[in-house]
Coordinates of C-alpha atoms in Angstrom, one line a residue:
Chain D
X1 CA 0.0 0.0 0.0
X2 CA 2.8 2.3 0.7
X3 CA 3.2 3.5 -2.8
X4 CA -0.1 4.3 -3.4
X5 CA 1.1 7.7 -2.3
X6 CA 3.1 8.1 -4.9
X7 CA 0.1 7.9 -7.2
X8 CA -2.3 10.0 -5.2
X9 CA 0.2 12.7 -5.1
X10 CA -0.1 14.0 -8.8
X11 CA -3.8 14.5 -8.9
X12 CA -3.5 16.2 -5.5
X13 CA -1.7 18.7 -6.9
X14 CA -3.6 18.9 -9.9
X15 CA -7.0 19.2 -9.1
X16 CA -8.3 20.9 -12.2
X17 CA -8.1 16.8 -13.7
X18 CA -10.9 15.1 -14.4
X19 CA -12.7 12.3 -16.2
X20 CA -13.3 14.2 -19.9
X21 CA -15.4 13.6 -23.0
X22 CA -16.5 15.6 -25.4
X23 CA -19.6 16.6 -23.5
X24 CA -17.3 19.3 -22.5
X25 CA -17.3 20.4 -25.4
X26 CA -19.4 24.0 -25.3
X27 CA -20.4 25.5 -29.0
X28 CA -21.7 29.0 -29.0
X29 CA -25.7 29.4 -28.2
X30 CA -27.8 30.2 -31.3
X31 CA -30.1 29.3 -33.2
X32 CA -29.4 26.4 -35.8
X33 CA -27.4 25.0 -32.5
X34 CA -30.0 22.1 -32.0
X35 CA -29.3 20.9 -35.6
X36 CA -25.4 21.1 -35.2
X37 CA -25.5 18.9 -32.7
X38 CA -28.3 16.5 -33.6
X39 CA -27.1 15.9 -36.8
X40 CA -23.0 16.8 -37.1
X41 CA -22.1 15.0 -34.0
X42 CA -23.5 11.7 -35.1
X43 CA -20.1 10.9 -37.2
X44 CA -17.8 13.1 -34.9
X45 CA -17.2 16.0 -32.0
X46 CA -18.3 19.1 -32.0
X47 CA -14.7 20.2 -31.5
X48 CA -14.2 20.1 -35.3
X49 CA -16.5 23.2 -35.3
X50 CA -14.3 25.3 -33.0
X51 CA -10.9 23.9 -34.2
X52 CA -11.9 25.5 -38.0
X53 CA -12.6 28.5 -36.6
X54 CA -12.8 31.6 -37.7
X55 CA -11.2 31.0 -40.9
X56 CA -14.1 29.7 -43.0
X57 CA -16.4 32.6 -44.5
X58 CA -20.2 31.4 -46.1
X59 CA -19.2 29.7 -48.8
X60 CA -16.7 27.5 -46.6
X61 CA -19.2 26.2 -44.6
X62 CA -21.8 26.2 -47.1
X63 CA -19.0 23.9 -48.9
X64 CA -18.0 21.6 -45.8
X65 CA -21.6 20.9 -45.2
X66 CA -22.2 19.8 -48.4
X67 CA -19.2 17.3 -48.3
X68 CA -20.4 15.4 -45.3
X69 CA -23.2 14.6 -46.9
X70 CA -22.4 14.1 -50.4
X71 CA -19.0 12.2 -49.7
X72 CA -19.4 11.2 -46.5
X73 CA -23.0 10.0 -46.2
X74 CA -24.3 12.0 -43.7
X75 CA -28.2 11.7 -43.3
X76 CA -28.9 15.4 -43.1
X77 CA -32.3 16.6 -43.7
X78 CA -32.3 19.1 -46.5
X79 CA -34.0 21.5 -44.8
X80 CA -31.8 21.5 -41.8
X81 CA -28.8 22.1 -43.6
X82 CA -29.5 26.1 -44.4
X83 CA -30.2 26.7 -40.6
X84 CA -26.5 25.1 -39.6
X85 CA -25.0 26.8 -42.6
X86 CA -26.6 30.1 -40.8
X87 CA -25.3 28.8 -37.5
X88 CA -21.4 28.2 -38.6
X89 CA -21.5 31.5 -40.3
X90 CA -22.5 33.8 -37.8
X91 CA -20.7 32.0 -34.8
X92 CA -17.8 30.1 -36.4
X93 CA -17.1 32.1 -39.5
X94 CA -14.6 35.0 -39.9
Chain N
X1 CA 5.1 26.6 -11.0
X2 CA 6.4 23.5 -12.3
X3 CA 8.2 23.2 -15.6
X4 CA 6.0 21.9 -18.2
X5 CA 8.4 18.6 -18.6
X6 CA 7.4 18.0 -14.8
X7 CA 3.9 18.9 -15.3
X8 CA 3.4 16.2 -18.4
X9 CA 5.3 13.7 -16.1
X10 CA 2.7 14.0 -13.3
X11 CA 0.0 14.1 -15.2
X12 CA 1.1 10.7 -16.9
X13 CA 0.9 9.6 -13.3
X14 CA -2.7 10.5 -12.7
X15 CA -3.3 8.0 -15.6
X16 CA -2.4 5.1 -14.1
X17 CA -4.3 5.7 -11.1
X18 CA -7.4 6.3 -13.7
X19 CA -6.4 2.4 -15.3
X20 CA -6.4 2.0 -18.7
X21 CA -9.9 0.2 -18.8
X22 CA -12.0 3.3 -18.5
X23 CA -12.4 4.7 -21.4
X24 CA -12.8 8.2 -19.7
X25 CA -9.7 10.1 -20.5
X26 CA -7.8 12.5 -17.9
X27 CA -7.8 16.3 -19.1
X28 CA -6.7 19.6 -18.4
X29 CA -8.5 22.4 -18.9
X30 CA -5.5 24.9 -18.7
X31 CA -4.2 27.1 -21.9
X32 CA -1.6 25.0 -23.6
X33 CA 1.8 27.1 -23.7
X34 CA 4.1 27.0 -27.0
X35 CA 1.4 26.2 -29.2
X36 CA 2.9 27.8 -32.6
X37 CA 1.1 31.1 -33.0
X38 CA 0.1 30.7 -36.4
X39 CA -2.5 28.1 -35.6
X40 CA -6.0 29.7 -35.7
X41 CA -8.1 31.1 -32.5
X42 CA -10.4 28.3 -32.4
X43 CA -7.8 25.5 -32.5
X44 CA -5.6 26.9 -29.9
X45 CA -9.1 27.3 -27.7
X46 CA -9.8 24.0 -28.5
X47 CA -7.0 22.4 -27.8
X48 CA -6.4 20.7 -24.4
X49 CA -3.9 18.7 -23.0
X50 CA -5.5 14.6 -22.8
X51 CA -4.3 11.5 -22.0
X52 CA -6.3 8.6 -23.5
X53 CA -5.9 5.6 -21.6
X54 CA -2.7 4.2 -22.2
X55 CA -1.2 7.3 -23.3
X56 CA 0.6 10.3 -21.7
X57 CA -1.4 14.0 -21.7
X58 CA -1.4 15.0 -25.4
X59 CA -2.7 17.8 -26.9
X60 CA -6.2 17.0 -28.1
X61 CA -7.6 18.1 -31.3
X62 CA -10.8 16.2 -31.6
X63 CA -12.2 13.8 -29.0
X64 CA -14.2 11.9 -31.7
X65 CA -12.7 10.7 -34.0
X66 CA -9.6 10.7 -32.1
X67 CA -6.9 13.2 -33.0
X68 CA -3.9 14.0 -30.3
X69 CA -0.8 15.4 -31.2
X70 CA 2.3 14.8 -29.7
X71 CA 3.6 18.0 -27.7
X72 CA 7.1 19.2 -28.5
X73 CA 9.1 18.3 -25.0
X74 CA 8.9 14.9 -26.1
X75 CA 11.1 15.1 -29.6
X76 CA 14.0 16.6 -27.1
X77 CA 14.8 12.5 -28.0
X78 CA 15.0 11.4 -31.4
X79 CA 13.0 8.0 -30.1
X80 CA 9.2 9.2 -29.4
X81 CA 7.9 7.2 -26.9
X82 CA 5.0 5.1 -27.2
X83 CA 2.7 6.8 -24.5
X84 CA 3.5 9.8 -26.5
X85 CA 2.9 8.9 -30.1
X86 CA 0.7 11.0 -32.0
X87 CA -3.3 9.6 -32.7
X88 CA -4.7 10.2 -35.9
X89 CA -7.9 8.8 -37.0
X90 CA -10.3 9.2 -39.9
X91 CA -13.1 7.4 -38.9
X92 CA -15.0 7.1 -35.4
X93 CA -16.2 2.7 -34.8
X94 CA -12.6 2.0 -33.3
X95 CA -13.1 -1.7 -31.8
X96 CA -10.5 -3.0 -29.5
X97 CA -8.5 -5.7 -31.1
X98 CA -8.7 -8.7 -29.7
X99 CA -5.2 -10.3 -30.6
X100 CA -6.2 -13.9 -30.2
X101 CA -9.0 -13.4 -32.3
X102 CA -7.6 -11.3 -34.7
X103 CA -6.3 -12.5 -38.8
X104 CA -4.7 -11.0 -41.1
X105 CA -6.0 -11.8 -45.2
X106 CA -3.5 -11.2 -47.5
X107 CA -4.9 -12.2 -51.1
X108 CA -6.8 -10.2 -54.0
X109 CA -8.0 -10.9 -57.2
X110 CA -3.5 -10.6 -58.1
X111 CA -3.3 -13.6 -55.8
X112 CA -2.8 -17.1 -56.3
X113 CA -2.8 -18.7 -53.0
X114 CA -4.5 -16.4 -50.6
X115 CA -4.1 -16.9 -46.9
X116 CA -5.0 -15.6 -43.3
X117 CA -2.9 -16.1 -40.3
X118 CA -3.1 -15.6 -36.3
X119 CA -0.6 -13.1 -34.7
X120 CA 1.5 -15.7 -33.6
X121 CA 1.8 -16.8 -37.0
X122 CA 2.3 -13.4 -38.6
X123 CA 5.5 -13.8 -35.6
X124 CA 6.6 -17.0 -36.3
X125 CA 6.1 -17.7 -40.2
X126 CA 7.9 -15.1 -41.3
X127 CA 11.5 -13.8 -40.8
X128 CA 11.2 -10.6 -37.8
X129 CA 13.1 -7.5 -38.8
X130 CA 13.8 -4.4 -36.9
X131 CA 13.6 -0.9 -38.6
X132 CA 13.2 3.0 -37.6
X133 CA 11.1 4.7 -39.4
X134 CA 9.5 8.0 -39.1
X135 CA 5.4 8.6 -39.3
X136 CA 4.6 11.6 -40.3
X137 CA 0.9 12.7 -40.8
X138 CA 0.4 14.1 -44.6
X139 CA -1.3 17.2 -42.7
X140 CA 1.3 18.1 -40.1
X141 CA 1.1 21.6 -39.3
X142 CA -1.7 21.9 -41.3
X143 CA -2.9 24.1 -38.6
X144 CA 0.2 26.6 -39.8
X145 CA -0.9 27.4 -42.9
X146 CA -2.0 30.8 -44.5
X147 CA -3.8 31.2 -45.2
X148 CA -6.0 28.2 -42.9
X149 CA -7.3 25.4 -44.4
X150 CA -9.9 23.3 -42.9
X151 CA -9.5 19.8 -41.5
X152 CA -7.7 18.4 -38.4
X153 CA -5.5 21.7 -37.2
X154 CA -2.7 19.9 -36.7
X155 CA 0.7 21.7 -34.9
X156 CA 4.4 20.7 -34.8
X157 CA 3.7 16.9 -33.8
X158 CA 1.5 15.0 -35.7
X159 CA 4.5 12.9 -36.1
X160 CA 6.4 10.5 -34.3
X161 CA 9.8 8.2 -34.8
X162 CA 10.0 4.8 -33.9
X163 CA 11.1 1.6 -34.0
X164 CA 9.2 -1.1 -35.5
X165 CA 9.3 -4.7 -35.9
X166 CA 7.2 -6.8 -37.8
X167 CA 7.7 -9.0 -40.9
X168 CA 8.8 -7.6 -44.4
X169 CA 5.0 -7.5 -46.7
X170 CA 7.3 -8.7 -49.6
X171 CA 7.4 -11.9 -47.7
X172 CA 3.7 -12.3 -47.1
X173 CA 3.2 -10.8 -50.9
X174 CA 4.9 -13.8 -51.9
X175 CA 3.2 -16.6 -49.9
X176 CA 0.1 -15.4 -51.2
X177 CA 1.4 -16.0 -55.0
X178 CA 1.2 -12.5 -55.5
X179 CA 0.8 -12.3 -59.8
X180 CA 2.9 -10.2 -62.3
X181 CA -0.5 -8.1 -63.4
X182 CA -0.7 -6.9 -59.6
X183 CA -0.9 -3.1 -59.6
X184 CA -1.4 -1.9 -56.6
X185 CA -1.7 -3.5 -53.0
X186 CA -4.6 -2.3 -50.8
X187 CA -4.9 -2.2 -46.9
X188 CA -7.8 -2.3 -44.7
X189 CA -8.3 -1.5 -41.1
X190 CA -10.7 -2.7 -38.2
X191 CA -12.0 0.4 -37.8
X192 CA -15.2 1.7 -38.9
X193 CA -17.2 4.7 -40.3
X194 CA -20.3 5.5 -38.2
X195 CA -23.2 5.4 -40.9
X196 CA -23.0 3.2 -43.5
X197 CA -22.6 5.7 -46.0
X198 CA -19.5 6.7 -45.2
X199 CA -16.3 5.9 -47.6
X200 CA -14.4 3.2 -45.3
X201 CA -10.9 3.9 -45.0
X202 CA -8.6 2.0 -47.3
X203 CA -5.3 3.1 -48.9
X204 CA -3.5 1.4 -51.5
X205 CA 0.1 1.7 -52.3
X206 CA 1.8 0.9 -55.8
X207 CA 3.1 -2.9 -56.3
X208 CA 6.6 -1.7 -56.0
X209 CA 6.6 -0.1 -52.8
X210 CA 4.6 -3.2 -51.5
X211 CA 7.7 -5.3 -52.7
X212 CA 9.9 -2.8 -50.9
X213 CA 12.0 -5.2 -48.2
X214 CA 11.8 -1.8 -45.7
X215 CA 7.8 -2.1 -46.6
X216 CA 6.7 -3.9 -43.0
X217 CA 3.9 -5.3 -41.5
X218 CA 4.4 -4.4 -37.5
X219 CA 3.7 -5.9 -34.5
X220 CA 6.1 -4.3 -31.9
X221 CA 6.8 -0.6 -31.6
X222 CA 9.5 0.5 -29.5
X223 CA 10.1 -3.2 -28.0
X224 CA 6.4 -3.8 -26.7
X225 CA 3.3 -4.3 -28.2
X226 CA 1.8 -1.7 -30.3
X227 CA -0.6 0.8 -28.8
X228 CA -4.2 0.4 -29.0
X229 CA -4.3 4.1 -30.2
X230 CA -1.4 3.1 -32.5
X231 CA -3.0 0.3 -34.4
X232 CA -2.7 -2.7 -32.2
X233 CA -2.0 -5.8 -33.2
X234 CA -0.5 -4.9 -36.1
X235 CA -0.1 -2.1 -38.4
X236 CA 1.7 -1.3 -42.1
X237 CA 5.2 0.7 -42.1
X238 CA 5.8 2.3 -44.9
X239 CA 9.1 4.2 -44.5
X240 CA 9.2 7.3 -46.6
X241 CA 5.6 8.0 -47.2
X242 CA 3.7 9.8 -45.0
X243 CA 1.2 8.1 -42.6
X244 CA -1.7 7.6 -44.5
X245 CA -0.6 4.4 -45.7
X246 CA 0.1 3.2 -42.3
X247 CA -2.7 1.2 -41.9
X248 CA -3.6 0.9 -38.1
X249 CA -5.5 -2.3 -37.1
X250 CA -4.7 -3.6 -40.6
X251 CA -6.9 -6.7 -41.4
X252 CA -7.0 -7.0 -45.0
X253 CA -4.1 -7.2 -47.6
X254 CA -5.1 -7.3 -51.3
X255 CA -3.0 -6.8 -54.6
X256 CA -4.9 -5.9 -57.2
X257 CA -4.6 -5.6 -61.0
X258 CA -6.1 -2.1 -61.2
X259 CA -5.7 1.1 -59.3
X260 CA -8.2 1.2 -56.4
X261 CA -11.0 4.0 -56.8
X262 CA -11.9 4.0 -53.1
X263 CA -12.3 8.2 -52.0
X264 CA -9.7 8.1 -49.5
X265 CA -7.4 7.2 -53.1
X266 CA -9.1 8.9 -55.5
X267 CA -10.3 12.1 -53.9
X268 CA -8.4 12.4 -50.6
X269 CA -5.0 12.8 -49.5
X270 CA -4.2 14.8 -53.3
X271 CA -1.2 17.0 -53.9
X272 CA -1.6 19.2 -56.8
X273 CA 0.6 18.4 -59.7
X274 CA 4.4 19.8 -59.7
X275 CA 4.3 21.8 -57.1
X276 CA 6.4 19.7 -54.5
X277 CA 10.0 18.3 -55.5
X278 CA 8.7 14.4 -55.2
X279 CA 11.0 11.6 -56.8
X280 CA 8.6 8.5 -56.0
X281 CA 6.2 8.6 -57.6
X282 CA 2.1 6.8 -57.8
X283 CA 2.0 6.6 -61.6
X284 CA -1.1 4.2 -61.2
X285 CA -3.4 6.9 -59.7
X286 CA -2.2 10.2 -61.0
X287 CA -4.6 12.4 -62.7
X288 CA -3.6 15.5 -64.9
X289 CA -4.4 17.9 -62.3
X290 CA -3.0 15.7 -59.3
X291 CA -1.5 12.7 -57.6
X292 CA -1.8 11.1 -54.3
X293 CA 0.9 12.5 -51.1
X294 CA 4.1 10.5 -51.3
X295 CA 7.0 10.8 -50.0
X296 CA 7.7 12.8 -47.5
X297 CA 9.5 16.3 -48.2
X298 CA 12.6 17.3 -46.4
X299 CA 12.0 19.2 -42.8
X300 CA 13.3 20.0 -39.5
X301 CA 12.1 20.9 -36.1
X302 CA 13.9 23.2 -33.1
X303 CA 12.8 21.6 -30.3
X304 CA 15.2 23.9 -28.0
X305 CA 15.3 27.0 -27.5
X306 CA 11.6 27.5 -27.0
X307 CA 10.1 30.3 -27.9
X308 CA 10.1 33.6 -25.5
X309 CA 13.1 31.4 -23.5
X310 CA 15.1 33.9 -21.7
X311 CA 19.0 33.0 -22.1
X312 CA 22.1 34.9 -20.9
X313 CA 24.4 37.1 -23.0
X314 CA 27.8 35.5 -23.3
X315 CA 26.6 32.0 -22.1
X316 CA 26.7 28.7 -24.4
X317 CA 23.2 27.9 -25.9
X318 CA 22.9 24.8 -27.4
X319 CA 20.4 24.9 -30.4
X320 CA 18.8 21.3 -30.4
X321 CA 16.5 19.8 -33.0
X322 CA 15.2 17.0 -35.3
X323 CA 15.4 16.8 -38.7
X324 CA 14.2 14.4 -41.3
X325 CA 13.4 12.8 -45.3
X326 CA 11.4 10.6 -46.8
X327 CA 15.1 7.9 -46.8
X328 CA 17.7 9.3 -49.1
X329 CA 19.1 10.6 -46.0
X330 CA 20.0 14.2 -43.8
X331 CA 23.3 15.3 -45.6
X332 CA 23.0 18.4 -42.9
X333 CA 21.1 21.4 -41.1
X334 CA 22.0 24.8 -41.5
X335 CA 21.0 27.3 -38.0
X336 CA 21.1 30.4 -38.4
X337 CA 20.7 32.9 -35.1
X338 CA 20.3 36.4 -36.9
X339 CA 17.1 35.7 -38.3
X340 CA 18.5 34.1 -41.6
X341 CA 21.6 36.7 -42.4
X342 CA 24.0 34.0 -41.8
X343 CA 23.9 30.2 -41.1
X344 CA 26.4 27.7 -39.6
X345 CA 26.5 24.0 -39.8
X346 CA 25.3 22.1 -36.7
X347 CA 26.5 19.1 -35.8
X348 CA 24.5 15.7 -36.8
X349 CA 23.4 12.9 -33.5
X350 CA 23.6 9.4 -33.9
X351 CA 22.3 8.0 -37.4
X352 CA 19.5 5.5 -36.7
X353 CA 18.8 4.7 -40.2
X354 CA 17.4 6.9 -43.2
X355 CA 14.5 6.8 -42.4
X356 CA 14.5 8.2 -38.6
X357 CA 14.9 11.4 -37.2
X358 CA 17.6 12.7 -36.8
X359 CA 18.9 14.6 -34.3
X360 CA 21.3 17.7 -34.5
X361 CA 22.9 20.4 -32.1
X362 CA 24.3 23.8 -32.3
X363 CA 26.5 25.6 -29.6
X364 CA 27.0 29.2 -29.9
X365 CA 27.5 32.1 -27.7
X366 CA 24.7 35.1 -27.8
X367 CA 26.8 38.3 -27.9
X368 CA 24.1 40.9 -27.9
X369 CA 20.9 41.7 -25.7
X370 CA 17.5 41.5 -27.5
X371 CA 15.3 39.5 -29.5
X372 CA 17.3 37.0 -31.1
X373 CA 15.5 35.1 -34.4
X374 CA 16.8 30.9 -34.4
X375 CA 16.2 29.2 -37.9
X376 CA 16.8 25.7 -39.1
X377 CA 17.2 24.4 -42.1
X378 CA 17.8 20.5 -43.1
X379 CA 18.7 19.4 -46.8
X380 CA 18.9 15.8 -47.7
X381 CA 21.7 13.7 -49.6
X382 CA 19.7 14.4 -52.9
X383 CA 20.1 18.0 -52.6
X384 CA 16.6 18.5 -51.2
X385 CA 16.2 21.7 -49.1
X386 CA 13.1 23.1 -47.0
X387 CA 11.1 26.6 -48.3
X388 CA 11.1 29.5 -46.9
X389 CA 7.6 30.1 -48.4
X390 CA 4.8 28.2 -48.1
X391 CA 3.9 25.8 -51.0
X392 CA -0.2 26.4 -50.4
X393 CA -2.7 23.7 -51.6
X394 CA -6.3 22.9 -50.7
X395 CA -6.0 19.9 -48.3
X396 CA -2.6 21.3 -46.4
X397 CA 0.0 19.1 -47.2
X398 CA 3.7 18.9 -47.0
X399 CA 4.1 21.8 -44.6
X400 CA 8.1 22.0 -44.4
X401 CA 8.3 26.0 -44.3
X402 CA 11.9 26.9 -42.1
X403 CA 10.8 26.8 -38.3
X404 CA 11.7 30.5 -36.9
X405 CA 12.0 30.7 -32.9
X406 CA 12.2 34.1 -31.2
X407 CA 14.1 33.7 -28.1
X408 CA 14.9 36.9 -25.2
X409 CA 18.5 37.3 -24.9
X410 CA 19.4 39.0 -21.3

């Protein structure tokens, strides 16, 4: 048992660790957010969305929503995908 | 404070008291310091330092599908240890291997005797050779470019140098009766897409560099199994090329008698045409406009000084770094300390093959006070040098633009 301190120590010291996921991943509120994450984050994070930020204008959003579903299969309603466009742009876009 | 070598050291010790069965990983929410400045808001925001288990504290990029880059401390050796390697996946359905259950097909419509085997006989059946080799994600520094380009925004260490051991693919080629008509070979992986719909990842390489005797299927990695988050059981090394073709998890082996048309071929992982000094070539799928990433292109890295380091006036710094080809070799690195006015040779580390890293060192004296402007620059034994301006292209490839570190002289 005696080394067990030896172990403890570290996250003593570091208290801001914890368990993570990407549930802590936060995207901007707005409106089009519901549809961001009920339909992007079926295939992957959320943290895509802030990573390729704020380098994208319109039209590269508008371009990267089209690939996931046209190459990559996503089942995105067609009428959803203006209202995430919309939501990338004004939070995620530069 | 501590140093930031200490804090990654005891934060790999809060992983083992987490146990590598969880599949919870152990974070930190705190900024990230020396991430290169030329990354975008949103990926240095986003980034935080993560161990998955297994692994030491990397620096996230996407939780799902899992992309951690290695941080810079740990290419102060030229060996990147295996709780440290990089993670770099395309698709999210990763399932954990189960070695005893786990085969290997190696056949194709180019076959004539197509087989499976069992780890142990991948092991035994064939004749184990050792190799260093570096892997190097196509899209390292990605995150660099300007101006951005979207996709995983990688920094300095979507890369890592190891060494591998596995049995040569020329030797399972040829106990499958591999034919003369075979084009290309093709890999698969165990892992997944999430919806059906999605392209599944497969890469294919030309027949030639299938038959290469440094071309290995892999089983050890630094002298122990390979990482989970590596590609455990086994994975394909292909020294040279960057590390798309190093299938993780790799289940399938196929040779073919026409080039595969699978996206992640055909559409992904494209250089434009020209642009790039690239001798080895993928004649089979090259379009007018494009081919598919290669070889890697001739780079280095300063992994000391960092950046913003205080050092004295009139006291020996050592310049330290890594450089690295795609296997004709480092012929030597150039440092310069005035910002690029004048360079001086630095001295090469031990040689661990041509396809590792390699290591090299630079002592010199700062004279004046003030901001002083550390470059390296690497050039290989085929006369291959890094830019000094970025060669731009859609996806953000082949990033090898001269590293410039601003350090305080006091």
């Amino acid at each position: 048992m005696k080394h067990n301190i030896w172990f403890v120590l570290p996250v003593a010291l570091f208290a801001t660790y914890a368990s993570a996921d990407e549930s802590y991943v936060r995207l901007k509120e707005g409106p089009g957010k519901d549809k961001v994450l009920a339909n992007c984050v079926v295939c992957h994070s959320a943290d895509y969305v802030q990573m390729n930020s704020p380098f994208l204008d319109r039209k590269g959003w508008e371009g990267e929503v089209t690939k996931m579903v046209k190459v990559f299969g996503a089942s995105i309603r067609e009428e959803d995908v203006p209202q995430i466009v919309e939501y990338l742009t004004k939070y995620y876009a530069n | 404070m501590p140093s930031r070598r200490e804090f990654l050291k005891k934060s790999a010790g809060s992983v083992l008291l987490a146990g590598s069965s969880s599949l919870a990983a152990t974070f930190s929410q705190a900024a990230i310091p020396g991430l290169p400045a030329e990354l975008s808001e949103g990926a240095r925001e986003s980034a935080v330092l993560e161990a998955l288990p297994g692994k030491f504290p990397l620096i996230k990029k996407s939780y799902r599908p899992p992309n951690y880059e290695t941080p810079v401390e740990y290419f102060a050796e030229p060996i990147t240890p295996n709780k440290a390697f990089f993670v770099r996946y395309h698709l999210a359905s990763i399932p954990e291997v189960d070695a005893a259950q786990w085969r290997l097909k190696v056949g194709g419509e180019s076959s004539a005797t197509p087989f499976e085997l069992s780890l142990e006989e991948l092991k035994k059946s064939f004749e184990p050779v050792e190799l260093t080799a570096l892997c190097l994600c196509s899209g390292n520094r990605r995150g660099m470019f300007q101006p951005h380009v979207a996709g995983v925004e990688w920094g300095l260490g979507a890369m890592g140098n190891a060494l591998w051991k596995g049995a040569r693919l020329k030797d399972l080629l040829a106990k499958s009766g591999i034919k003369k008509e075979a084009v290309e070979v093709t890999f698969n992986g165990a892992d997944a897409a999430v919806v059906a719909k999605t392209p599944d990842f497969v890469k294919s390489i030309p027949v030639a560099k299938a038959l290469d005797e440094n071309t290995l299927i892999a089983y050890e990695m630094n002298g122990a199994p390979i990482p989970h988050w590596n590609g455990f059981p086994a994975r394909v090394i292909v020294p040279g090329w960057t590390g798309t073709y190093w299938m993780k998890h790799v289940t399938d082996i196929d040779a073919v008698s026409t080039p595969f048309q699978g996206f992640w071929m055909k559409s992904a992982y494209r250089i434009p045409k020209g642009k790039f000094p690239i001798v080895d070539r993928f004649i089979s799928q090259e379009t007018d406009a494009n081919t598919p990433i290669t070889e890697m292109v001739v780079a280095s890295l300063i992994t000391s000084p960092a950046s913003g380091q205080q050092v004295r006036r009139g006291q020996t710094l050592e310049v330290v770094g890594l450089a690295w080809d795609a296997g004709y070799g480092i012929n030597g690195v150039e440092v310069s300390v005035d910002g690029g006015e004048t360079w001086r040779s630095a001295k090469l580390g031990k040689d661990h093959g041509r396809f590792s890293f390699r290591q090299w060192n630079l002592k010199m004296v700062p004279e004046t006070k003030g901001t002083m402007s550390v470059l390296a620059k690497a050039t290989n034994r085929i006369g291959a040098t890094q830019t000094f301006e970025l060669i731009h292209n859609p996806a953000g490839y082949h990033h090898n633009v001269v590293q410039r570190v601003d350090i305080d002289v006091v």
